[in-house]
Coordinates of C-alpha atoms in Angstrom, one line a residue:
M1 CA 6.8 -11.9 -17.2
T2 CA 10.5 -11.2 -17.7
R3 CA 9.8 -7.6 -16.5
L4 CA 9.3 -8.9 -12.9
D5 CA 13.1 -8.8 -12.4
T6 CA 14.1 -6.2 -15.0
P7 CA 15.2 -2.9 -13.4
Y8 CA 12.9 0.1 -13.9
E9 CA 15.4 3.0 -14.2
L10 CA 14.3 6.1 -12.3
T11 CA 15.4 9.6 -13.2
S12 CA 16.8 11.9 -10.7
D13 CA 13.7 14.1 -11.1
Q14 CA 11.5 11.2 -10.2
I15 CA 13.5 10.4 -7.1
D16 CA 13.4 14.1 -6.1
F17 CA 9.7 14.2 -6.6
Y18 CA 9.2 11.2 -4.3
Q19 CA 11.5 12.6 -1.7
T20 CA 9.6 15.9 -1.7
Y21 CA 6.0 14.7 -1.8
Q22 CA 6.4 11.1 -0.5
F23 CA 4.3 9.6 -3.3
I24 CA 4.8 9.0 -7.1
K25 CA 2.9 7.4 -9.9
L26 CA 5.0 5.5 -12.5
K27 CA 3.8 4.5 -15.9
H28 CA 4.6 1.2 -17.7
V29 CA 5.9 -0.6 -14.7
F30 CA 4.1 -3.8 -16.0
D31 CA 2.8 -4.8 -19.4
A32 CA -0.7 -5.8 -20.3
D33 CA 0.1 -9.6 -20.5
T34 CA 1.7 -9.6 -17.0
L35 CA -1.3 -7.8 -15.5
A36 CA -3.8 -10.0 -17.2
H37 CA -2.1 -13.0 -15.8
Y38 CA -1.9 -11.7 -12.3
N39 CA -5.5 -10.3 -12.4
E40 CA -6.6 -13.9 -13.0
V41 CA -4.3 -15.5 -10.5
I42 CA -4.9 -13.0 -7.7
S43 CA -8.7 -12.9 -8.3
R44 CA -8.8 -16.7 -7.8
Q45 CA -6.8 -16.5 -4.7
V46 CA -8.9 -13.7 -3.2
A47 CA -12.1 -15.7 -4.0
H48 CA -10.5 -18.7 -2.2
M49 CA -9.4 -16.8 0.9
N50 CA -12.3 -14.4 1.3
T51 CA -14.6 -15.1 4.2
V52 CA -16.8 -12.0 4.0
T53 CA -20.4 -12.9 3.2
T54 CA -22.4 -9.8 4.5
Q55 CA -23.9 -7.5 2.0
L56 CA -22.3 -4.1 1.4
T57 CA -25.2 -2.3 3.0
E58 CA -24.7 -4.3 6.2
R59 CA -21.0 -3.3 6.7
D60 CA -19.4 -0.3 8.4
T61 CA -17.3 2.2 6.5
Y62 CA -14.1 0.2 6.6
G63 CA -15.9 -2.9 5.4
K64 CA -17.5 -1.1 2.6
A65 CA -14.1 0.2 1.4
F66 CA -12.7 -3.1 0.2
L67 CA -12.2 -6.8 0.6
Q68 CA -8.8 -7.1 2.2
L69 CA -6.7 -10.2 2.1
F70 CA -3.2 -10.5 3.5
N71 CA 0.1 -12.2 2.7
L72 CA -1.0 -13.9 -0.4
W73 CA 2.6 -14.7 -1.1
R74 CA 2.5 -17.4 1.5
E75 CA -0.5 -19.1 -0.1
N76 CA 0.3 -19.0 -3.8
E77 CA 3.7 -19.5 -5.5
A78 CA 2.7 -17.5 -8.6
I79 CA 1.7 -14.5 -6.4
R80 CA 5.0 -14.9 -4.5
T81 CA 6.8 -14.3 -7.7
L82 CA 5.1 -10.9 -8.1
V83 CA 5.4 -9.9 -4.5
F84 CA 9.1 -10.8 -4.4
S85 CA 9.8 -9.1 -7.8
K86 CA 13.2 -7.5 -7.9
R87 CA 11.7 -4.8 -10.2
L88 CA 9.3 -3.6 -7.5
A89 CA 11.8 -4.0 -4.6
K90 CA 14.5 -2.0 -6.4
L91 CA 12.0 0.7 -7.1
A92 CA 11.1 0.8 -3.4
A93 CA 14.7 1.0 -2.4
D94 CA 15.7 3.7 -4.9
L95 CA 12.7 5.9 -4.1
M96 CA 13.4 5.7 -0.4
Q97 CA 17.2 6.1 -1.0
V98 CA 18.1 3.1 1.1
A99 CA 20.6 0.2 0.4
G100 CA 17.9 -2.5 0.5
V101 CA 14.4 -3.4 1.5
R102 CA 12.5 -6.2 3.3
I103 CA 8.9 -7.1 2.9
Y104 CA 6.5 -6.1 5.7
H105 CA 3.5 -7.8 4.2
D106 CA 1.3 -7.8 1.1
Q107 CA -2.4 -7.3 0.7
A108 CA -5.0 -7.5 -2.0
L109 CA -7.5 -4.6 -1.9
F110 CA -10.6 -5.4 -4.0
K111 CA -13.2 -2.6 -3.9
E112 CA -16.4 -4.2 -5.0
G113 CA -18.9 -2.6 -7.4
G114 CA -20.8 0.0 -5.4
G115 CA -18.1 -0.1 -2.6
G116 CA -17.7 3.0 -0.5
I117 CA -14.8 5.4 0.0
T118 CA -11.5 4.5 1.7
P119 CA -11.3 7.3 4.3
W120 CA -8.2 9.6 4.7
H121 CA -5.5 7.9 6.7
A122 CA -1.8 7.3 7.1
D123 CA -0.7 3.7 7.0
Q124 CA 2.0 3.9 9.5
Y125 CA -0.5 4.4 12.3
Y126 CA -0.8 0.6 12.2
W127 CA 2.9 -0.3 12.0
P128 CA 5.3 -0.8 15.0
L129 CA 8.3 0.4 12.9
S130 CA 11.1 2.7 14.1
S131 CA 11.6 5.0 11.1
D132 CA 9.7 6.5 8.2
K133 CA 11.6 4.4 5.7
T134 CA 8.5 2.6 4.6
I135 CA 6.7 2.5 1.2
T136 CA 3.7 0.8 -0.4
A137 CA 3.5 -0.3 -4.0
W138 CA -0.1 0.1 -5.1
I139 CA -0.6 -2.1 -8.2
P140 CA -3.9 -1.8 -10.0
L141 CA -4.7 -5.0 -12.0
Q142 CA -6.7 -3.1 -14.6
A143 CA -6.9 0.4 -15.8
T144 CA -8.5 2.4 -13.1
P145 CA -10.5 5.5 -14.2
L146 CA -12.0 7.8 -11.6
P147 CA -15.4 6.0 -11.3
L148 CA -13.5 2.9 -10.0
G149 CA -12.1 4.7 -7.0
P150 CA -8.3 5.0 -7.6
L151 CA -5.9 6.0 -4.8
E152 CA -5.7 9.8 -4.1
F153 CA -2.9 11.6 -2.3
S154 CA -2.3 14.7 -0.3
A155 CA 1.1 15.6 -1.8
G156 CA 3.7 16.3 0.9
S157 CA 1.3 15.7 3.8
H158 CA 3.8 13.5 5.6
R159 CA 4.9 16.7 7.3
I160 CA 1.6 16.9 9.2
V161 CA 1.5 15.3 12.6
E162 CA -2.1 15.8 13.4
G163 CA -4.2 12.8 12.3
R164 CA -1.5 10.2 12.6
D165 CA -3.2 8.7 15.6
L166 CA -6.4 7.9 13.7
K167 CA -7.3 4.5 12.3
I168 CA -9.3 4.3 9.0
S169 CA -12.8 5.4 9.9
D170 CA -15.5 8.0 9.5
D171 CA -13.6 10.2 12.0
S172 CA -10.3 10.0 10.0
E173 CA -12.2 11.0 6.8
T174 CA -13.7 14.0 8.5
L175 CA -10.9 15.2 10.8
I176 CA -8.0 14.7 8.3
A177 CA -10.0 16.2 5.5
E178 CA -10.6 19.3 7.6
K179 CA -6.9 19.6 8.5
L180 CA -5.9 19.2 4.9
R181 CA -8.5 21.7 3.7
V182 CA -6.5 24.6 5.5
T183 CA -3.1 23.5 4.1
D184 CA -1.4 24.1 0.8
F185 CA -0.9 20.4 0.1
K186 CA -2.2 19.5 -3.4
H187 CA -5.0 16.9 -3.4
V188 CA -4.0 14.6 -6.3
I189 CA -7.0 12.7 -7.9
E190 CA -6.0 11.0 -11.1
P191 CA -6.9 7.8 -13.0
F192 CA -4.3 5.0 -13.3
D193 CA -3.4 3.8 -16.8
L194 CA -3.0 0.1 -17.4
G195 CA 0.5 -0.8 -16.1
E196 CA 0.8 2.4 -13.9
V197 CA 1.9 1.8 -10.3
S198 CA 2.0 4.2 -7.4
F199 CA 4.4 4.3 -4.4
H200 CA 3.6 6.1 -1.2
S201 CA 5.3 6.4 2.2
G202 CA 3.8 5.3 5.5
W203 CA 3.0 8.8 6.7
V204 CA 1.6 10.5 3.6
F205 CA -2.1 10.9 3.9
H206 CA -4.2 9.2 1.2
R207 CA -7.7 8.0 0.4
A208 CA -9.8 6.5 -2.4
G209 CA -13.2 7.4 -3.8
A210 CA -16.2 5.1 -4.0
N211 CA -16.5 2.6 -6.8
L212 CA -19.4 4.0 -8.8
T213 CA -19.4 1.1 -11.2
D214 CA -20.6 -2.5 -11.1
Q215 CA -17.1 -3.8 -11.7
T216 CA -14.6 -4.7 -8.9
R217 CA -11.6 -2.5 -8.6
K218 CA -8.7 -5.0 -8.2
V219 CA -5.5 -3.9 -6.6
M220 CA -2.5 -5.8 -5.2
T221 CA -0.2 -4.0 -2.8
V222 CA 3.3 -4.7 -1.4
I223 CA 4.6 -2.9 1.7
Y224 CA 8.4 -2.6 2.0
M225 CA 10.6 -1.3 4.8
D226 CA 14.3 -0.4 5.0
K227 CA 16.2 -3.7 5.4
T228 CA 17.7 -2.2 8.6
M229 CA 14.3 -1.4 10.1
R230 CA 14.0 -2.0 13.8
L231 CA 10.9 -2.9 15.8
K232 CA 9.6 -0.2 18.0
Q233 CA 7.5 -0.5 21.1
P234 CA 3.9 -0.5 19.9
T235 CA 1.9 2.6 20.8
N236 CA -1.6 1.3 20.1
R237 CA -3.4 -2.0 19.9
N238 CA -3.2 -2.2 16.1
Q239 CA 0.6 -2.0 16.3
E240 CA 0.7 -4.7 18.9
N241 CA -1.3 -6.9 16.6
D242 CA 0.8 -6.1 13.6
W243 CA 4.0 -7.0 15.5
H244 CA 2.7 -10.5 16.3
T245 CA 1.0 -11.0 12.9
W246 CA 3.6 -9.7 10.3
C247 CA 6.9 -10.0 12.2
P248 CA 6.4 -12.7 14.9
G249 CA 9.5 -13.3 16.9
A250 CA 11.0 -9.9 16.3
T251 CA 12.4 -8.1 19.3
V252 CA 11.8 -4.5 20.2
G253 CA 14.9 -2.4 19.4
Q254 CA 16.3 -5.0 17.0
V255 CA 16.3 -5.3 13.2
I256 CA 13.2 -7.1 12.0
D257 CA 14.8 -10.2 10.6
T258 CA 12.2 -12.9 10.6
A259 CA 11.2 -15.6 8.1
L260 CA 8.2 -13.4 7.1
N261 CA 10.4 -10.4 6.4
P262 CA 13.1 -11.5 4.0
V263 CA 15.3 -9.0 2.2
L264 CA 14.0 -8.7 -1.3
Y265 CA 16.7 -6.3 -2.7

């Protein structure tokens, strides 16, 4: 547990890799004991918060992709300790090459056994944020081989503008896949070892395969933004909703400095 605030020292090559491709996978970010503890704690909290009762076969593509619970840090002090970890926050700041980061929000993404794909998308479609200095830590709570549906990346695809206006859907899977098919961006599909964590920017395109097992793929995520991030005028209904949900009281054009968005590093 002491690793939560122990710095993870990046090499210059790792920082350069992230700056070039806008994603990176880092091994040994957390040890087995830490992950076992949070697997148990977060699983209990997800079970407590989850309100989805429909069968997988009755859900749409988004609903089949995962159970999604938000801002667990506000509900559980133990989870708050992980989400506010200086180790993660410093990694986020160092990879983005910014002086410090705030939390935007956290979310648990539990892909049930038999769950469907997570379609191609770029996260920042949903966010009313004024710059691209955003990053998500994707933290598997168990080793994640390919049959469990680990996160996949189109390396360097943040340079593509087409597809940024698509929410997660069948359309985003089809249209973005077609666009990426005719580019030179490498499609990275790899398992995650126990303790391996990925970081990706808000505009890099990514997806996840279906969960082909009868086990739940359990992932915790934390979304960070530059501590000087300003709220932009929302350009779609999802951004409007995110403004009032994750940074209520923030003012368009001003730094997002609310009680829900503290500086973590």
